[in-house]
GROMACS .gro file of C-alpha atoms in nm:
model
  277
    1UNK     CA    1   2.821   0.848  -0.303
    2UNK     CA    2   2.631   0.865  -0.633
    3UNK     CA    3   2.596   0.488  -0.642
    4UNK     CA    4   2.473   0.477  -0.283
    5UNK     CA    5   2.215   0.748  -0.349
    6UNK     CA    6   2.102   0.581  -0.669
    7UNK     CA    7   2.070   0.252  -0.487
    8UNK     CA    8   1.866   0.415  -0.211
    9UNK     CA    9   1.628   0.572  -0.463
   10UNK     CA   10   1.565   0.253  -0.655
   11UNK     CA   11   1.515   0.052  -0.335
   12UNK     CA   12   1.271   0.316  -0.215
   13UNK     CA   13   1.066   0.274  -0.533
   14UNK     CA   14   1.082  -0.104  -0.513
   15UNK     CA   15   0.977  -0.089  -0.148
   16UNK     CA   16   0.690   0.144  -0.228
   17UNK     CA   17   0.566  -0.097  -0.491
   18UNK     CA   18   0.609  -0.381  -0.242
   19UNK     CA   19   0.388  -0.197   0.005
   20UNK     CA   20   0.123  -0.156  -0.263
   21UNK     CA   21   0.139  -0.524  -0.346
   22UNK     CA   22   0.126  -0.633   0.017
   23UNK     CA   23  -0.146  -0.399   0.134
   24UNK     CA   24  -0.332  -0.300  -0.182
   25UNK     CA   25  -0.591  -0.576  -0.158
   26UNK     CA   26  -0.627  -0.533   0.217
   27UNK     CA   27  -0.667  -0.157   0.178
   28UNK     CA   28  -0.943  -0.211  -0.078
   29UNK     CA   29  -1.108  -0.457   0.162
   30UNK     CA   30  -1.089  -0.204   0.446
   31UNK     CA   31  -1.248   0.070   0.239
   32UNK     CA   32  -1.517  -0.165   0.111
   33UNK     CA   33  -1.613  -0.269   0.462
   34UNK     CA   34  -1.648   0.096   0.567
   35UNK     CA   35  -1.916   0.179   0.312
   36UNK     CA   36  -2.250   0.223   0.488
   37UNK     CA   37  -2.566   0.044   0.376
   38UNK     CA   38  -2.874   0.238   0.491
   39UNK     CA   39  -3.204   0.061   0.546
   40UNK     CA   40  -3.488   0.312   0.576
   41UNK     CA   41  -3.798   0.186   0.756
   42UNK     CA   42  -4.157   0.281   0.680
   43UNK     CA   43  -4.323   0.556   0.877
   44UNK     CA   44  -4.582   0.329   1.046
   45UNK     CA   45  -4.355   0.048   1.158
   46UNK     CA   46  -4.373  -0.101   1.507
   47UNK     CA   47  -4.108  -0.169   1.769
   48UNK     CA   48  -4.154  -0.540   1.708
   49UNK     CA   49  -4.062  -0.490   1.344
   50UNK     CA   50  -3.754  -0.294   1.448
   51UNK     CA   51  -3.643  -0.580   1.673
   52UNK     CA   52  -3.719  -0.832   1.398
   53UNK     CA   53  -3.507  -0.644   1.143
   54UNK     CA   54  -3.222  -0.608   1.391
   55UNK     CA   55  -3.222  -0.982   1.460
   56UNK     CA   56  -3.235  -1.055   1.088
   57UNK     CA   57  -2.932  -0.836   1.022
   58UNK     CA   58  -2.738  -0.980   1.315
   59UNK     CA   59  -2.761  -1.333   1.176
   60UNK     CA   60  -2.717  -1.234   0.809
   61UNK     CA   61  -2.396  -1.372   0.659
   62UNK     CA   62  -2.329  -1.061   0.450
   63UNK     CA   63  -2.330  -0.815   0.744
   64UNK     CA   64  -1.995  -0.733   0.900
   65UNK     CA   65  -1.999  -0.826   1.265
   66UNK     CA   66  -2.047  -0.535   1.503
   67UNK     CA   67  -2.134  -0.284   1.230
   68UNK     CA   68  -2.513  -0.262   1.285
   69UNK     CA   69  -2.633   0.078   1.410
   70UNK     CA   70  -2.991   0.197   1.464
   71UNK     CA   71  -3.077   0.568   1.434
   72UNK     CA   72  -3.433   0.683   1.502
   73UNK     CA   73  -3.578   0.993   1.339
   74UNK     CA   74  -3.531   1.210   1.649
   75UNK     CA   75  -3.164   1.120   1.670
   76UNK     CA   76  -3.124   1.186   1.297
   77UNK     CA   77  -3.272   1.533   1.345
   78UNK     CA   78  -3.030   1.600   1.629
   79UNK     CA   79  -2.737   1.496   1.412
   80UNK     CA   80  -2.850   1.728   1.134
   81UNK     CA   81  -2.891   2.007   1.387
   82UNK     CA   82  -2.534   1.952   1.504
   83UNK     CA   83  -2.410   1.970   1.143
   84UNK     CA   84  -2.619   2.263   1.016
   85UNK     CA   85  -2.700   2.454   1.335
   86UNK     CA   86  -3.018   2.520   1.527
   87UNK     CA   87  -3.171   2.719   1.240
   88UNK     CA   88  -3.218   2.392   1.059
   89UNK     CA   89  -3.495   2.284   1.298
   90UNK     CA   90  -3.654   2.632   1.327
   91UNK     CA   91  -3.798   2.629   0.978
   92UNK     CA   92  -4.127   2.493   1.107
   93UNK     CA   93  -4.111   2.187   0.884
   94UNK     CA   94  -4.203   1.838   1.009
   95UNK     CA   95  -3.925   1.596   1.082
   96UNK     CA   96  -3.828   1.467   0.735
   97UNK     CA   97  -3.630   1.169   0.858
   98UNK     CA   98  -3.721   0.806   0.906
   99UNK     CA   99  -3.596   0.546   1.147
  100UNK     CA  100  -3.317   0.354   0.983
  101UNK     CA  101  -3.052   0.091   1.026
  102UNK     CA  102  -2.694   0.134   0.909
  103UNK     CA  103  -2.453  -0.152   0.861
  104UNK     CA  104  -2.142  -0.254   0.668
  105UNK     CA  105  -2.117  -0.549   0.433
  106UNK     CA  106  -1.838  -0.802   0.425
  107UNK     CA  107  -1.587  -0.719   0.150
  108UNK     CA  108  -1.660  -1.043  -0.035
  109UNK     CA  109  -2.022  -0.930  -0.079
  110UNK     CA  110  -1.936  -0.578  -0.196
  111UNK     CA  111  -2.011  -0.654  -0.559
  112UNK     CA  112  -2.277  -0.490  -0.773
  113UNK     CA  113  -2.483  -0.806  -0.817
  114UNK     CA  114  -2.454  -0.911  -0.451
  115UNK     CA  115  -2.555  -0.567  -0.327
  116UNK     CA  116  -2.849  -0.563  -0.567
  117UNK     CA  117  -2.971  -0.896  -0.429
  118UNK     CA  118  -2.933  -0.774  -0.071
  119UNK     CA  119  -3.120  -0.457  -0.156
  120UNK     CA  120  -3.410  -0.638  -0.321
  121UNK     CA  121  -3.437  -0.885  -0.032
  122UNK     CA  122  -3.459  -0.605   0.223
  123UNK     CA  123  -3.696  -0.394   0.016
  124UNK     CA  124  -3.932  -0.693  -0.003
  125UNK     CA  125  -3.995  -0.662   0.369
  126UNK     CA  126  -4.323  -0.475   0.438
  127UNK     CA  127  -4.169  -0.250   0.704
  128UNK     CA  128  -3.870  -0.141   0.490
  129UNK     CA  129  -3.916   0.170   0.277
  130UNK     CA  130  -3.591   0.166   0.079
  131UNK     CA  131  -3.222   0.071   0.088
  132UNK     CA  132  -2.944   0.313  -0.005
  133UNK     CA  133  -2.572   0.275  -0.074
  134UNK     CA  134  -2.308   0.441  -0.291
  135UNK     CA  135  -2.274   0.209  -0.587
  136UNK     CA  136  -1.992   0.394  -0.764
  137UNK     CA  137  -1.768   0.444  -0.461
  138UNK     CA  138  -1.641   0.087  -0.443
  139UNK     CA  139  -1.554   0.067  -0.812
  140UNK     CA  140  -1.378   0.403  -0.796
  141UNK     CA  141  -1.163   0.304  -0.497
  142UNK     CA  142  -1.068  -0.033  -0.644
  143UNK     CA  143  -1.002   0.117  -0.988
  144UNK     CA  144  -0.784   0.396  -0.853
  145UNK     CA  145  -0.575   0.160  -0.643
  146UNK     CA  146  -0.533  -0.082  -0.931
  147UNK     CA  147  -0.424   0.200  -1.161
  148UNK     CA  148  -0.182   0.325  -0.899
  149UNK     CA  149  -0.037  -0.025  -0.866
  150UNK     CA  150   0.025  -0.060  -1.240
  151UNK     CA  151   0.179   0.287  -1.260
  152UNK     CA  152   0.405   0.209  -0.965
  153UNK     CA  153   0.505  -0.120  -1.127
  154UNK     CA  154   0.597   0.049  -1.454
  155UNK     CA  155   0.791   0.326  -1.282
  156UNK     CA  156   0.957   0.079  -1.050
  157UNK     CA  157   1.076  -0.147  -1.332
  158UNK     CA  158   1.203   0.152  -1.528
  159UNK     CA  159   1.403   0.287  -1.237
  160UNK     CA  160   1.533  -0.060  -1.150
  161UNK     CA  161   1.684  -0.092  -1.498
  162UNK     CA  162   1.820   0.264  -1.493
  163UNK     CA  163   1.955   0.242  -1.141
  164UNK     CA  164   2.120  -0.098  -1.187
  165UNK     CA  165   2.292   0.035  -1.498
  166UNK     CA  166   2.393   0.354  -1.318
  167UNK     CA  167   2.520   0.166  -1.014
  168UNK     CA  168   2.725  -0.068  -1.229
  169UNK     CA  169   2.878   0.218  -1.426
  170UNK     CA  170   2.949   0.415  -1.108
  171UNK     CA  171   3.120   0.116  -0.949
  172UNK     CA  172   3.320   0.061  -1.266
  173UNK     CA  173   3.437   0.423  -1.267
  174UNK     CA  174   3.518   0.411  -0.896
  175UNK     CA  175   3.738   0.105  -0.947
  176UNK     CA  176   3.895   0.239  -1.267
  177UNK     CA  177   4.172   0.412  -1.075
  178UNK     CA  178   4.253   0.083  -0.900
  179UNK     CA  179   4.286  -0.121  -1.216
  180UNK     CA  180   4.669  -0.117  -1.211
  181UNK     CA  181   4.675  -0.209  -0.843
  182UNK     CA  182   4.441  -0.501  -0.910
  183UNK     CA  183   4.654  -0.619  -1.202
  184UNK     CA  184   4.985  -0.579  -1.015
  185UNK     CA  185   4.853  -0.788  -0.727
  186UNK     CA  186   4.758  -1.056  -0.977
  187UNK     CA  187   5.101  -1.043  -1.145
  188UNK     CA  188   5.284  -1.098  -0.816
  189UNK     CA  189   5.081  -1.413  -0.754
  190UNK     CA  190   4.780  -1.301  -0.545
  191UNK     CA  191   4.472  -1.511  -0.596
  192UNK     CA  192   4.152  -1.368  -0.740
  193UNK     CA  193   3.976  -1.421  -0.410
  194UNK     CA  194   4.245  -1.235  -0.215
  195UNK     CA  195   4.233  -0.942  -0.458
  196UNK     CA  196   3.857  -0.906  -0.478
  197UNK     CA  197   3.777  -0.970  -0.110
  198UNK     CA  198   3.834  -0.612   0.022
  199UNK     CA  199   3.640  -0.461  -0.266
  200UNK     CA  200   3.352  -0.699  -0.207
  201UNK     CA  201   3.341  -0.623   0.165
  202UNK     CA  202   3.337  -0.251   0.090
  203UNK     CA  203   3.058  -0.303  -0.161
  204UNK     CA  204   2.851  -0.478   0.108
  205UNK     CA  205   2.897  -0.176   0.332
  206UNK     CA  206   2.787   0.063   0.058
  207UNK     CA  207   2.487  -0.157  -0.020
  208UNK     CA  208   2.396  -0.164   0.347
  209UNK     CA  209   2.408   0.217   0.369
  210UNK     CA  210   2.191   0.258   0.058
  211UNK     CA  211   1.942   0.007   0.193
  212UNK     CA  212   1.920   0.182   0.530
  213UNK     CA  213   1.853   0.514   0.357
  214UNK     CA  214   1.573   0.355   0.152
  215UNK     CA  215   1.421   0.193   0.460
  216UNK     CA  216   1.429   0.521   0.651
  217UNK     CA  217   1.257   0.691   0.358
  218UNK     CA  218   0.987   0.424   0.349
  219UNK     CA  219   0.938   0.451   0.724
  220UNK     CA  220   0.891   0.826   0.699
  221UNK     CA  221   0.650   0.779   0.409
  222UNK     CA  222   0.442   0.529   0.611
  223UNK     CA  223   0.423   0.764   0.910
  224UNK     CA  224   0.315   1.052   0.687
  225UNK     CA  225   0.055   0.843   0.502
  226UNK     CA  226  -0.092   0.714   0.828
  227UNK     CA  227  -0.128   1.070   0.953
  228UNK     CA  228  -0.328   1.151   0.637
  229UNK     CA  229  -0.522   0.822   0.618
  230UNK     CA  230  -0.587   0.678   0.968
  231UNK     CA  231  -0.735   0.364   0.811
  232UNK     CA  232  -0.383   0.259   0.712
  233UNK     CA  233  -0.317   0.192   1.078
  234UNK     CA  234  -0.562  -0.100   1.053
  235UNK     CA  235  -0.347  -0.278   0.796
  236UNK     CA  236  -0.116  -0.554   0.899
  237UNK     CA  237   0.235  -0.440   0.986
  238UNK     CA  238   0.512  -0.550   1.216
  239UNK     CA  239   0.641  -0.878   1.079
  240UNK     CA  240   0.531  -0.793   0.724
  241UNK     CA  241   0.730  -0.470   0.728
  242UNK     CA  242   1.032  -0.651   0.870
  243UNK     CA  243   1.019  -0.903   0.585
  244UNK     CA  244   0.991  -0.624   0.329
  245UNK     CA  245   1.273  -0.416   0.480
  246UNK     CA  246   1.491  -0.725   0.510
  247UNK     CA  247   1.430  -0.810   0.145
  248UNK     CA  248   1.521  -0.453   0.043
  249UNK     CA  249   1.844  -0.466   0.242
  250UNK     CA  250   1.935  -0.801   0.088
  251UNK     CA  251   1.854  -0.672  -0.261
  252UNK     CA  252   2.061  -0.356  -0.216
  253UNK     CA  253   2.365  -0.540  -0.089
  254UNK     CA  254   2.330  -0.801  -0.364
  255UNK     CA  255   2.313  -0.540  -0.644
  256UNK     CA  256   2.623  -0.361  -0.518
  257UNK     CA  257   2.809  -0.686  -0.453
  258UNK     CA  258   2.742  -0.834  -0.797
  259UNK     CA  259   2.838  -0.509  -0.971
  260UNK     CA  260   3.166  -0.491  -0.781
  261UNK     CA  261   3.240  -0.859  -0.839
  262UNK     CA  262   3.182  -0.823  -1.212
  263UNK     CA  263   3.402  -0.512  -1.244
  264UNK     CA  264   3.691  -0.657  -1.043
  265UNK     CA  265   3.684  -0.980  -1.240
  266UNK     CA  266   3.678  -0.782  -1.562
  267UNK     CA  267   4.006  -0.612  -1.471
  268UNK     CA  268   4.154  -0.944  -1.361
  269UNK     CA  269   4.075  -1.098  -1.699
  270UNK     CA  270   4.214  -0.807  -1.899
  271UNK     CA  271   4.566  -0.800  -2.039
  272UNK     CA  272   4.805  -0.537  -1.909
  273UNK     CA  273   4.810  -0.354  -2.243
  274UNK     CA  274   4.433  -0.327  -2.239
  275UNK     CA  275   4.443  -0.138  -1.908
  276UNK     CA  276   4.584   0.168  -2.086
  277UNK     CA  277   4.286   0.197  -2.323
   0.00000   0.00000   0.00000
């Protein structure tokens, strides 16, 4: 039981790191492409200039397809009224908002130098007042995910070493009481394959159980994370998850099988007198 639980824990950590490796870059890309770029137009612009800017953005290579949105000053005031209440518009102040476009940039262009070039190109237009975006947000998201990936890698490798050692020792202790039975079967002429076969089959079953527990834990973790971060639902799944879960099951069964094989062969190679020590 201890070996199965240990195996499940280490496979859970390995699977978690695998998810980070598989989806880390795509998650960063998703967050990058959800950052809004705001293009504020001048107060005296014309409808023709609005249409011209829209057409320019629609054909621009750096704009994510389908992300362009136009909000006029009246609509902006209504949105602020919805957020802050009707008292916001009863202060007697003139409408402080401008007509603006909002769009998202392709992830490949979400770099500081690329955004600066896009901003300067748009600000050079006579009917554009300014361009706004959160410069630090992208670097913070990418940096946090990269740090999380390295931490998960370090923790995962540490627990892999600890768990493999623990599993091997647990298997060795579990088979310790069978050492005389293994040796007696060898002394009466049973082959090594005949002796080790039932132990190896049982080890595959234990590895399978530990792998299933780890996969169930990862599945529950994914469901919980998607309830907290809906954007995770946009990441690729299905076949990718099946490959990952299949690899975890194969790894778990392999670890248990190799540990059992090594312990059984150790007792088969030992002399009878050594079994008493």
